[in-house]
mmCIF file of C-alpha atoms in Angstrom:
data_model
loop_
_atom_site.group_PDB
_atom_site.id
_atom_site.type_symbol
_atom_site.label_atom_id
_atom_site.label_comp_id
_atom_site.label_asym_id
_atom_site.label_seq_id
_atom_site.Cartn_x
_atom_site.Cartn_y
_atom_site.Cartn_z
ATOM 1 C CA UNK A 28 -17.434 -140.089 125.026
ATOM 2 C CA UNK A 29 -19.323 -139.354 121.842
ATOM 3 C CA UNK A 30 -22.402 -141.664 121.967
ATOM 4 C CA UNK A 31 -25.304 -142.294 119.587
ATOM 5 C CA UNK A 32 -28.535 -143.085 121.416
ATOM 6 C CA UNK A 33 -31.237 -145.123 119.724
ATOM 7 C CA UNK A 34 -34.332 -143.147 120.694
ATOM 8 C CA UNK A 35 -37.677 -144.857 120.227
ATOM 9 C CA UNK A 36 -39.686 -141.980 121.713
ATOM 10 C CA UNK A 37 -40.438 -143.900 124.881
ATOM 11 C CA UNK A 38 -39.399 -143.119 128.467
ATOM 12 C CA UNK A 39 -36.583 -145.700 128.589
ATOM 13 C CA UNK A 40 -34.437 -144.458 125.702
ATOM 14 C CA UNK A 41 -35.252 -140.852 126.555
ATOM 15 C CA UNK A 42 -33.875 -141.304 130.104
ATOM 16 C CA UNK A 43 -30.789 -142.962 128.595
ATOM 17 C CA UNK A 44 -30.139 -139.891 126.447
ATOM 18 C CA UNK A 45 -30.764 -137.539 129.367
ATOM 19 C CA UNK A 46 -28.463 -139.439 131.735
ATOM 20 C CA UNK A 47 -25.599 -139.470 129.196
ATOM 21 C CA UNK A 48 -25.957 -135.797 128.608
ATOM 22 C CA UNK A 49 -26.010 -135.158 132.347
ATOM 23 C CA UNK A 50 -22.783 -137.211 132.660
ATOM 24 C CA UNK A 51 -21.100 -134.879 130.185
ATOM 25 C CA UNK A 52 -21.033 -137.052 127.062
ATOM 26 C CA UNK A 53 -21.544 -135.701 123.552
ATOM 27 C CA UNK A 54 -24.890 -137.306 122.591
ATOM 28 C CA UNK A 55 -26.531 -137.747 119.206
ATOM 29 C CA UNK A 56 -30.135 -139.055 119.029
ATOM 30 C CA UNK A 57 -31.345 -141.275 116.225
ATOM 31 C CA UNK A 58 -34.821 -142.689 115.624
ATOM 32 C CA UNK A 59 -35.680 -145.416 113.137
ATOM 33 C CA UNK A 60 -38.885 -144.941 111.180
ATOM 34 C CA UNK A 61 -39.972 -148.554 110.888
ATOM 35 C CA UNK A 62 -43.379 -148.335 109.274
ATOM 36 C CA UNK A 63 -45.819 -145.805 107.810
ATOM 37 C CA UNK A 64 -46.794 -143.220 110.395
ATOM 38 C CA UNK A 65 -50.357 -143.312 109.140
ATOM 39 C CA UNK A 66 -50.574 -146.847 110.526
ATOM 40 C CA UNK A 67 -49.282 -145.859 113.970
ATOM 41 C CA UNK A 68 -52.585 -145.141 115.707
ATOM 42 C CA UNK A 69 -52.380 -148.326 117.798
ATOM 43 C CA UNK A 70 -51.789 -147.576 121.483
ATOM 44 C CA UNK A 71 -48.342 -148.763 122.514
ATOM 45 C CA UNK A 72 -46.766 -148.723 119.075
ATOM 46 C CA UNK A 73 -43.211 -147.512 118.630
ATOM 47 C CA UNK A 74 -40.926 -145.954 116.018
ATOM 48 C CA UNK A 75 -43.571 -144.179 113.988
ATOM 49 C CA UNK A 76 -45.858 -141.136 114.093
ATOM 50 C CA UNK A 77 -46.180 -139.748 117.630
ATOM 51 C CA UNK A 78 -43.105 -141.608 118.836
ATOM 52 C CA UNK A 79 -40.799 -139.908 116.346
ATOM 53 C CA UNK A 80 -42.343 -136.604 117.439
ATOM 54 C CA UNK A 81 -41.736 -137.471 121.111
ATOM 55 C CA UNK A 82 -38.139 -138.427 120.474
ATOM 56 C CA UNK A 83 -37.535 -135.103 118.733
ATOM 57 C CA UNK A 84 -39.149 -133.185 121.659
ATOM 58 C CA UNK A 85 -36.853 -134.943 124.099
ATOM 59 C CA UNK A 86 -33.805 -134.229 121.913
ATOM 60 C CA UNK A 87 -34.801 -130.546 121.760
ATOM 61 C CA UNK A 88 -35.223 -130.475 125.543
ATOM 62 C CA UNK A 89 -31.713 -131.951 125.972
ATOM 63 C CA UNK A 90 -30.181 -129.740 123.293
ATOM 64 C CA UNK A 91 -28.835 -132.640 121.221
ATOM 65 C CA UNK A 92 -29.009 -133.292 117.479
ATOM 66 C CA UNK A 93 -31.669 -135.766 116.403
ATOM 67 C CA UNK A 94 -31.953 -137.729 113.180
ATOM 68 C CA UNK A 95 -34.738 -139.842 111.786
ATOM 69 C CA UNK A 96 -33.616 -142.803 109.616
ATOM 70 C CA UNK A 97 -36.089 -144.276 107.119
ATOM 71 C CA UNK A 98 -35.811 -148.012 107.720
ATOM 72 C CA UNK A 99 -39.317 -148.908 106.577
ATOM 73 C CA UNK A 100 -38.336 -151.110 103.617
ATOM 74 C CA UNK A 101 -35.540 -152.844 105.495
ATOM 75 C CA UNK A 102 -37.858 -153.474 108.465
ATOM 76 C CA UNK A 103 -40.606 -154.846 106.246
ATOM 77 C CA UNK A 104 -38.222 -157.265 104.557
ATOM 78 C CA UNK A 105 -36.086 -158.401 107.476
ATOM 79 C CA UNK A 106 -38.670 -158.378 110.299
ATOM 80 C CA UNK A 107 -42.328 -158.343 109.053
ATOM 81 C CA UNK A 108 -41.673 -160.586 106.034
ATOM 82 C CA UNK A 109 -39.611 -163.006 108.048
ATOM 83 C CA UNK A 110 -42.291 -163.060 110.724
ATOM 84 C CA UNK A 111 -44.975 -164.002 108.233
ATOM 85 C CA UNK A 112 -42.750 -166.641 106.591
ATOM 86 C CA UNK A 113 -42.064 -168.281 109.933
ATOM 87 C CA UNK A 114 -45.741 -168.610 110.783
ATOM 88 C CA UNK A 115 -46.394 -169.973 107.261
ATOM 89 C CA UNK A 116 -43.709 -172.582 107.991
ATOM 90 C CA UNK A 117 -45.416 -173.707 111.210
ATOM 91 C CA UNK A 118 -43.076 -171.855 113.539
ATOM 92 C CA UNK A 119 -43.621 -169.201 116.240
ATOM 93 C CA UNK A 120 -41.136 -166.412 115.460
ATOM 94 C CA UNK A 121 -39.529 -163.844 117.798
ATOM 95 C CA UNK A 122 -39.608 -160.650 115.718
ATOM 96 C CA UNK A 123 -37.927 -158.561 118.381
ATOM 97 C CA UNK A 124 -34.733 -160.645 117.920
ATOM 98 C CA UNK A 125 -34.870 -160.021 114.152
ATOM 99 C CA UNK A 126 -35.442 -156.312 114.693
ATOM 100 C CA UNK A 127 -32.550 -156.011 117.122
ATOM 101 C CA UNK A 128 -30.170 -157.975 114.882
ATOM 102 C CA UNK A 129 -31.343 -156.248 111.745
ATOM 103 C CA UNK A 130 -32.247 -152.618 111.688
ATOM 104 C CA UNK A 131 -31.021 -151.792 115.198
ATOM 105 C CA UNK A 132 -27.784 -153.621 115.992
ATOM 106 C CA UNK A 133 -26.665 -153.976 112.384
ATOM 107 C CA UNK A 134 -27.912 -150.976 110.364
ATOM 108 C CA UNK A 135 -28.136 -148.350 113.077
ATOM 109 C CA UNK A 136 -24.972 -149.594 114.797
ATOM 110 C CA UNK A 137 -23.178 -149.481 111.426
ATOM 111 C CA UNK A 138 -24.287 -145.879 110.968
ATOM 112 C CA UNK A 139 -23.032 -145.099 114.426
ATOM 113 C CA UNK A 140 -19.614 -146.376 113.551
ATOM 114 C CA UNK A 141 -19.641 -144.438 110.270
ATOM 115 C CA UNK A 142 -20.300 -141.295 112.284
ATOM 116 C CA UNK A 143 -17.185 -141.973 114.326
ATOM 117 C CA UNK A 144 -18.922 -142.218 117.708
ATOM 118 C CA UNK A 145 -17.361 -144.140 120.539
ATOM 119 C CA UNK A 146 -20.432 -146.217 121.460
ATOM 120 C CA UNK A 147 -24.154 -146.691 120.877
ATOM 121 C CA UNK A 148 -26.588 -146.762 123.784
ATOM 122 C CA UNK A 149 -30.126 -148.180 123.966
ATOM 123 C CA UNK A 150 -32.936 -148.379 126.561
ATOM 124 C CA UNK A 151 -32.816 -152.198 126.816
ATOM 125 C CA UNK A 152 -32.887 -153.770 130.244
ATOM 126 C CA UNK A 153 -29.681 -155.818 130.285
ATOM 127 C CA UNK A 154 -26.265 -155.251 131.895
ATOM 128 C CA UNK A 155 -22.976 -155.066 129.983
ATOM 129 C CA UNK A 156 -20.120 -156.193 132.223
ATOM 130 C CA UNK A 157 -16.411 -155.975 131.531
ATOM 131 C CA UNK A 158 -15.309 -159.466 132.598
ATOM 132 C CA UNK A 159 -11.853 -161.022 132.961
ATOM 133 C CA UNK A 160 -12.082 -162.497 129.438
ATOM 134 C CA UNK A 161 -13.861 -159.598 127.742
ATOM 135 C CA UNK A 162 -17.286 -158.009 127.658
ATOM 136 C CA UNK A 163 -20.208 -160.012 129.013
ATOM 137 C CA UNK A 164 -24.022 -159.713 128.835
ATOM 138 C CA UNK A 165 -26.014 -160.219 132.034
ATOM 139 C CA UNK A 166 -29.629 -160.039 133.206
ATOM 140 C CA UNK A 167 -30.591 -156.625 134.592
ATOM 141 C CA UNK A 168 -31.131 -155.754 138.272
ATOM 142 C CA UNK A 169 -34.898 -155.505 137.630
ATOM 143 C CA UNK A 170 -35.691 -159.131 136.821
ATOM 144 C CA UNK A 171 -39.243 -158.190 135.887
ATOM 145 C CA UNK A 172 -37.986 -156.195 132.902
ATOM 146 C CA UNK A 173 -35.284 -158.584 131.748
ATOM 147 C CA UNK A 174 -34.710 -158.355 127.988
ATOM 148 C CA UNK A 175 -31.664 -160.596 127.766
ATOM 149 C CA UNK A 176 -33.681 -163.474 126.176
ATOM 150 C CA UNK A 177 -34.494 -161.175 123.238
ATOM 151 C CA UNK A 178 -30.907 -159.984 122.884
ATOM 152 C CA UNK A 179 -29.168 -163.402 122.865
ATOM 153 C CA UNK A 180 -28.102 -162.970 119.210
ATOM 154 C CA UNK A 181 -26.009 -159.862 120.008
ATOM 155 C CA UNK A 182 -22.438 -160.710 118.941
ATOM 156 C CA UNK A 183 -19.323 -160.087 120.965
ATOM 157 C CA UNK A 184 -18.274 -157.378 118.539
ATOM 158 C CA UNK A 185 -21.633 -155.611 118.851
ATOM 159 C CA UNK A 186 -21.729 -155.969 122.603
ATOM 160 C CA UNK A 187 -18.307 -154.345 122.811
ATOM 161 C CA UNK A 188 -19.696 -151.203 121.108
ATOM 162 C CA UNK A 189 -23.103 -151.118 122.912
ATOM 163 C CA UNK A 190 -24.074 -149.585 126.212
ATOM 164 C CA UNK A 191 -27.177 -150.301 128.316
ATOM 165 C CA UNK A 192 -27.415 -147.598 131.005
ATOM 166 C CA UNK A 193 -30.731 -148.915 132.461
ATOM 167 C CA UNK A 194 -29.371 -152.353 133.352
ATOM 168 C CA UNK A 195 -28.635 -151.282 136.911
ATOM 169 C CA UNK A 196 -31.949 -149.464 137.570
ATOM 170 C CA UNK A 197 -33.981 -151.053 140.401
ATOM 171 C CA UNK A 198 -37.359 -150.769 138.702
ATOM 172 C CA UNK A 199 -39.435 -148.835 136.166
ATOM 173 C CA UNK A 200 -40.651 -146.407 138.833
ATOM 174 C CA UNK A 201 -37.056 -145.260 139.262
ATOM 175 C CA UNK A 202 -36.722 -144.720 135.517
ATOM 176 C CA UNK A 203 -39.870 -142.601 135.426
ATOM 177 C CA UNK A 204 -38.567 -140.643 138.445
ATOM 178 C CA UNK A 205 -35.406 -139.915 136.403
ATOM 179 C CA UNK A 206 -37.568 -138.702 133.508
ATOM 180 C CA UNK A 207 -39.414 -136.384 135.851
ATOM 181 C CA UNK A 208 -36.121 -135.068 137.275
ATOM 182 C CA UNK A 209 -34.847 -134.262 133.779
ATOM 183 C CA UNK A 210 -38.179 -132.622 132.845
ATOM 184 C CA UNK A 211 -38.960 -135.036 129.984
ATOM 185 C CA UNK A 212 -42.470 -134.845 128.607
ATOM 186 C CA UNK A 213 -42.549 -138.610 128.132
ATOM 187 C CA UNK A 214 -42.216 -139.375 131.850
ATOM 188 C CA UNK A 215 -45.730 -140.729 132.118
ATOM 189 C CA UNK A 216 -45.946 -142.283 128.644
ATOM 190 C CA UNK A 217 -47.209 -145.909 128.650
ATOM 191 C CA UNK A 218 -44.804 -148.692 127.723
ATOM 192 C CA UNK A 219 -45.015 -150.165 124.250
ATOM 193 C CA UNK A 220 -47.165 -153.290 124.046
ATOM 194 C CA UNK A 221 -47.209 -156.428 121.932
ATOM 195 C CA UNK A 222 -45.826 -156.287 118.350
ATOM 196 C CA UNK A 223 -45.331 -152.747 117.196
ATOM 197 C CA UNK A 224 -46.089 -153.493 113.534
ATOM 198 C CA UNK A 225 -49.417 -155.286 114.167
ATOM 199 C CA UNK A 226 -51.415 -152.069 114.068
ATOM 200 C CA UNK A 227 -54.898 -153.624 114.377
ATOM 201 C CA UNK A 228 -54.042 -156.182 117.037
ATOM 202 C CA UNK A 229 -54.398 -159.170 114.674
ATOM 203 C CA UNK A 230 -51.042 -160.814 113.900
ATOM 204 C CA UNK A 231 -52.916 -163.671 112.178
ATOM 205 C CA UNK A 232 -54.528 -161.210 109.803
ATOM 206 C CA UNK A 233 -51.161 -159.715 108.930
ATOM 207 C CA UNK A 234 -49.662 -163.129 108.231
ATOM 208 C CA UNK A 235 -52.594 -164.157 106.081
ATOM 209 C CA UNK A 236 -52.350 -160.908 104.110
ATOM 210 C CA UNK A 237 -48.653 -161.462 103.417
ATOM 211 C CA UNK A 238 -48.933 -165.223 102.924
ATOM 212 C CA UNK A 239 -52.369 -165.957 101.423
ATOM 213 C CA UNK A 240 -51.232 -169.494 100.630
ATOM 214 C CA UNK A 241 -51.740 -170.453 104.277
ATOM 215 C CA UNK A 242 -55.112 -168.701 104.607
ATOM 216 C CA UNK A 243 -58.264 -170.679 105.212
ATOM 217 C CA UNK A 244 -59.913 -173.225 107.417
ATOM 218 C CA UNK A 245 -58.510 -176.671 107.998
ATOM 219 C CA UNK A 246 -58.694 -179.775 110.168
ATOM 220 C CA UNK A 247 -57.723 -180.301 113.779
ATOM 221 C CA UNK A 248 -56.335 -183.803 114.009
ATOM 222 C CA UNK A 249 -54.842 -186.032 116.689
ATOM 223 C CA UNK A 250 -51.383 -187.654 116.368
ATOM 224 C CA UNK A 251 -52.959 -190.605 114.564
ATOM 225 C CA UNK A 252 -54.428 -188.321 111.916
ATOM 226 C CA UNK A 253 -58.046 -188.662 113.057
ATOM 227 C CA UNK A 254 -60.046 -185.509 112.444
ATOM 228 C CA UNK A 255 -61.430 -184.172 115.732
ATOM 229 C CA UNK A 256 -62.366 -180.624 114.774
ATOM 230 C CA UNK A 257 -62.026 -177.655 112.481
ATOM 231 C CA UNK A 258 -60.032 -174.457 112.687
ATOM 232 C CA UNK A 259 -60.069 -171.071 110.939
ATOM 233 C CA UNK A 260 -56.400 -170.849 110.009
ATOM 234 C CA UNK A 261 -53.086 -172.415 111.097
ATOM 235 C CA UNK A 262 -51.581 -168.964 111.709
ATOM 236 C CA UNK A 263 -53.859 -168.643 114.759
ATOM 237 C CA UNK A 264 -52.121 -171.513 116.561
ATOM 238 C CA UNK A 265 -48.771 -172.281 118.132
ATOM 239 C CA UNK A 266 -47.294 -175.353 119.861
ATOM 240 C CA UNK A 267 -48.372 -175.430 123.489
ATOM 241 C CA UNK A 268 -51.588 -173.515 122.895
ATOM 242 C CA UNK A 269 -54.823 -174.849 124.410
ATOM 243 C CA UNK A 270 -57.205 -172.095 123.310
ATOM 244 C CA UNK A 271 -59.405 -171.972 120.211
ATOM 245 C CA UNK A 272 -59.706 -175.738 120.025
ATOM 246 C CA UNK A 273 -63.462 -175.754 120.474
ATOM 247 C CA UNK A 274 -65.028 -179.199 120.951
ATOM 248 C CA UNK A 275 -61.637 -180.773 120.311
ATOM 249 C CA UNK A 276 -60.270 -179.353 123.520
ATOM 250 C CA UNK A 277 -61.198 -182.504 125.447
ATOM 251 C CA UNK A 278 -60.444 -185.977 124.045
ATOM 252 C CA UNK A 279 -60.854 -189.241 126.023
ATOM 253 C CA UNK A 280 -61.189 -187.232 129.196
ATOM 254 C CA UNK A 281 -57.880 -185.406 128.739
ATOM 255 C CA UNK A 282 -57.282 -181.705 128.100
ATOM 256 C CA UNK A 283 -55.634 -181.215 124.686
ATOM 257 C CA UNK A 284 -53.094 -178.702 123.412
ATOM 258 C CA UNK A 285 -51.408 -178.008 120.094
ATOM 259 C CA UNK A 286 -48.454 -180.357 119.642
ATOM 260 C CA UNK A 287 -47.746 -179.605 115.959
ATOM 261 C CA UNK A 288 -48.568 -177.378 112.999
ATOM 262 C CA UNK A 289 -48.693 -178.683 109.395
ATOM 263 C CA UNK A 290 -49.008 -175.585 107.194
ATOM 264 C CA UNK A 291 -48.865 -177.446 103.878
ATOM 265 C CA UNK A 292 -51.982 -179.512 104.723
ATOM 266 C CA UNK A 293 -53.435 -176.739 106.908
ATOM 267 C CA UNK A 294 -53.685 -179.099 109.793
ATOM 268 C CA UNK A 295 -53.404 -178.387 113.502
ATOM 269 C CA UNK A 296 -52.242 -181.439 115.438
ATOM 270 C CA UNK A 297 -53.370 -181.789 119.056
ATOM 271 C CA UNK A 298 -52.720 -184.186 121.912
ATOM 272 C CA UNK A 299 -52.358 -184.281 125.709
ATOM 273 C CA UNK A 300 -49.531 -182.280 127.194
ATOM 274 C CA UNK A 301 -47.343 -185.370 127.481
ATOM 275 C CA UNK A 302 -47.163 -185.589 123.716
ATOM 276 C CA UNK A 303 -45.782 -182.009 123.469
ATOM 277 C CA UNK A 304 -43.136 -182.438 126.173
ATOM 278 C CA UNK A 305 -39.559 -182.825 124.914
ATOM 279 C CA UNK A 306 -36.257 -183.525 126.628
ATOM 280 C CA UNK A 307 -34.066 -182.986 123.564
ATOM 281 C CA UNK A 308 -34.048 -179.763 121.551
ATOM 282 C CA UNK A 309 -32.170 -179.148 118.340
ATOM 283 C CA UNK A 310 -31.183 -175.514 117.649
ATOM 284 C CA UNK A 311 -30.109 -173.507 114.616
ATOM 285 C CA UNK A 312 -28.377 -170.192 114.048
ATOM 286 C CA UNK A 313 -26.366 -170.369 117.262
ATOM 287 C CA UNK A 314 -24.718 -167.267 118.611
ATOM 288 C CA UNK A 315 -22.081 -167.866 121.330
ATOM 289 C CA UNK A 316 -20.902 -165.188 123.694
ATOM 290 C CA UNK A 317 -18.491 -167.690 125.202
ATOM 291 C CA UNK A 318 -16.312 -170.311 123.492
ATOM 292 C CA UNK A 319 -18.625 -173.136 122.234
ATOM 293 C CA UNK A 320 -18.661 -176.270 124.388
ATOM 294 C CA UNK A 321 -16.281 -179.142 123.764
ATOM 295 C CA UNK A 322 -17.140 -182.871 123.543
ATOM 296 C CA UNK A 323 -18.087 -182.999 127.227
ATOM 297 C CA UNK A 324 -20.844 -180.480 126.717
ATOM 298 C CA UNK A 325 -21.793 -177.396 128.676
ATOM 299 C CA UNK A 326 -23.806 -177.527 131.915
ATOM 300 C CA UNK A 327 -25.957 -174.399 132.164
ATOM 301 C CA UNK A 328 -29.522 -173.178 132.531
ATOM 302 C CA UNK A 329 -31.658 -172.648 129.430
ATOM 303 C CA UNK A 330 -34.726 -170.515 128.893
ATOM 304 C CA UNK A 331 -37.034 -171.731 126.094
ATOM 305 C CA UNK A 332 -39.743 -169.056 126.271
ATOM 306 C CA UNK A 333 -39.664 -165.350 127.076
ATOM 307 C CA UNK A 334 -41.762 -165.700 130.247
ATOM 308 C CA UNK A 335 -40.554 -169.042 131.534
ATOM 309 C CA UNK A 336 -37.932 -169.684 134.161
ATOM 310 C CA UNK A 337 -34.581 -171.075 133.079
ATOM 311 C CA UNK A 338 -34.050 -174.823 133.656
ATOM 312 C CA UNK A 339 -30.977 -177.050 134.010
ATOM 313 C CA UNK A 340 -29.590 -178.621 130.872
ATOM 314 C CA UNK A 341 -26.508 -179.780 129.001
ATOM 315 C CA UNK A 342 -25.629 -178.304 125.583
ATOM 316 C CA UNK A 343 -23.406 -179.715 122.836
ATOM 317 C CA UNK A 344 -22.395 -178.308 119.508
ATOM 318 C CA UNK A 345 -24.116 -179.670 116.429
ATOM 319 C CA UNK A 346 -23.335 -179.356 112.689
ATOM 320 C CA UNK A 347 -24.241 -176.298 110.608
ATOM 321 C CA UNK A 348 -23.854 -173.869 113.517
ATOM 322 C CA UNK A 349 -26.395 -175.768 115.531
ATOM 323 C CA UNK A 350 -26.637 -177.196 119.032
ATOM 324 C CA UNK A 351 -28.228 -180.079 120.891
ATOM 325 C CA UNK A 352 -29.828 -179.408 124.222
ATOM 326 C CA UNK A 353 -30.640 -182.145 126.731
ATOM 327 C CA UNK A 354 -33.052 -180.841 129.426
ATOM 328 C CA UNK A 355 -32.915 -182.347 132.885
ATOM 329 C CA UNK A 356 -36.727 -182.114 132.891
ATOM 330 C CA UNK A 357 -38.940 -181.907 129.836
ATOM 331 C CA UNK A 358 -40.453 -178.671 128.456
ATOM 332 C CA UNK A 359 -43.017 -177.777 125.788
ATOM 333 C CA UNK A 360 -40.867 -176.044 123.137
ATOM 334 C CA UNK A 361 -42.293 -174.059 120.253
ATOM 335 C CA UNK A 362 -40.328 -174.260 116.974
ATOM 336 C CA UNK A 363 -38.993 -170.839 116.020
ATOM 337 C CA UNK A 364 -38.701 -169.614 119.587
ATOM 338 C CA UNK A 365 -35.327 -168.881 121.196
ATOM 339 C CA UNK A 366 -33.468 -171.161 123.551
ATOM 340 C CA UNK A 367 -31.040 -169.034 125.544
ATOM 341 C CA UNK A 368 -28.216 -170.388 127.802
ATOM 342 C CA UNK A 369 -27.297 -168.787 131.115
ATOM 343 C CA UNK A 370 -24.705 -169.166 133.842
ATOM 344 C CA UNK A 371 -26.389 -167.350 136.711
ATOM 345 C CA UNK A 372 -27.210 -163.962 135.289
ATOM 346 C CA UNK A 373 -24.689 -164.209 132.437
ATOM 347 C CA UNK A 374 -25.870 -164.909 128.864
ATOM 348 C CA UNK A 375 -23.710 -167.606 127.329
ATOM 349 C CA UNK A 376 -25.420 -167.800 123.922
ATOM 350 C CA UNK A 377 -28.512 -169.144 122.251
ATOM 351 C CA UNK A 378 -30.244 -170.284 119.093
ATOM 352 C CA UNK A 379 -33.645 -170.976 117.574
ATOM 353 C CA UNK A 380 -35.585 -174.176 118.265
ATOM 354 C CA UNK A 381 -35.947 -176.299 115.111
ATOM 355 C CA UNK A 382 -39.115 -178.088 114.023
ATOM 356 C CA UNK A 383 -39.037 -181.817 114.927
ATOM 357 C CA UNK A 384 -39.974 -182.861 111.400
ATOM 358 C CA UNK A 385 -37.183 -180.719 109.985
ATOM 359 C CA UNK A 386 -34.701 -182.318 112.338
ATOM 360 C CA UNK A 387 -35.921 -185.809 111.462
ATOM 361 C CA UNK A 388 -35.775 -185.033 107.711
ATOM 362 C CA UNK A 389 -32.184 -183.868 108.081
ATOM 363 C CA UNK A 390 -31.263 -186.990 110.035
ATOM 364 C CA UNK A 391 -32.933 -189.282 107.481
ATOM 365 C CA UNK A 392 -31.191 -187.462 104.606
ATOM 366 C CA UNK A 393 -27.794 -188.039 106.258
ATOM 367 C CA UNK A 394 -28.571 -191.639 107.007
ATOM 368 C CA UNK A 395 -29.630 -192.250 103.413
ATOM 369 C CA UNK A 396 -26.438 -190.700 102.091
#
């Protein structure tokens, strides 16, 4: 096959390229330049500066062509800007999903098709399985490196074209051993950490720079609106958080957590954990990798945060490409995060958790009409 490999400059995508060359495929390497290389001094960043250099070194070692695609403006608009807007709206975004579905699985994949290649391969840890009814996405063998939650928005058409050679690897040590076997200089390179575009480690500072309208101190209030403390900026908080509450952390003998964000009034709403627990979630921007459920709903497991275990639930379709999720046991959902459905290891689909007030406003508007 003729395969385009998305090379970030890290060990994972480098091993993917090396394995495909070793298997006899015609391989083309491509690296996206996502932001100014002068801002890439942060340890663990990707797709800029040293990482582009490392990807090129690997390509030279393998004897394959390598291209660098300038996606800085597109990345800024579709990922960084969207990230800041979500925080300014009181949500907790998942920028890796936006990046995958924007510059990687839309722009780069489109370029791959324009080049006439047969497939595009990445270093993501998921498995692509040819099932009886078509291609399926599954969790990887190495559960500790599972990236399926971040890839839920991959469409069936995209999945058909994509390949994930690392999905069957037992662990990261085996991947590094492969890199050593192929003589790749990146074999010992550390994994990327945190958000690649937050170069100084302060995502709140980035949001406040892009959205100065939400900058500044405000009040910490309880659900009744009583002021119980002060904060230094709503962008520093997310639903479920219990840090940075200062003297407001304990109220009436109970530990408090963030149960809501009100960006317009610059208020952080806190309460005991019971006030943040929800059994019903409303989702938007659904992507289904299986036929959507009928009136009887879909029994499955759902994962509402990247590092949480999946939990039993029933899912129904909702208007405007949405879904309603009824959890068997309550969770603490954060608006803007993903809710991904599974059947065992198989990804069934997913969407983004809507703000409760936005859901209520929509319901009231329909009732009024």
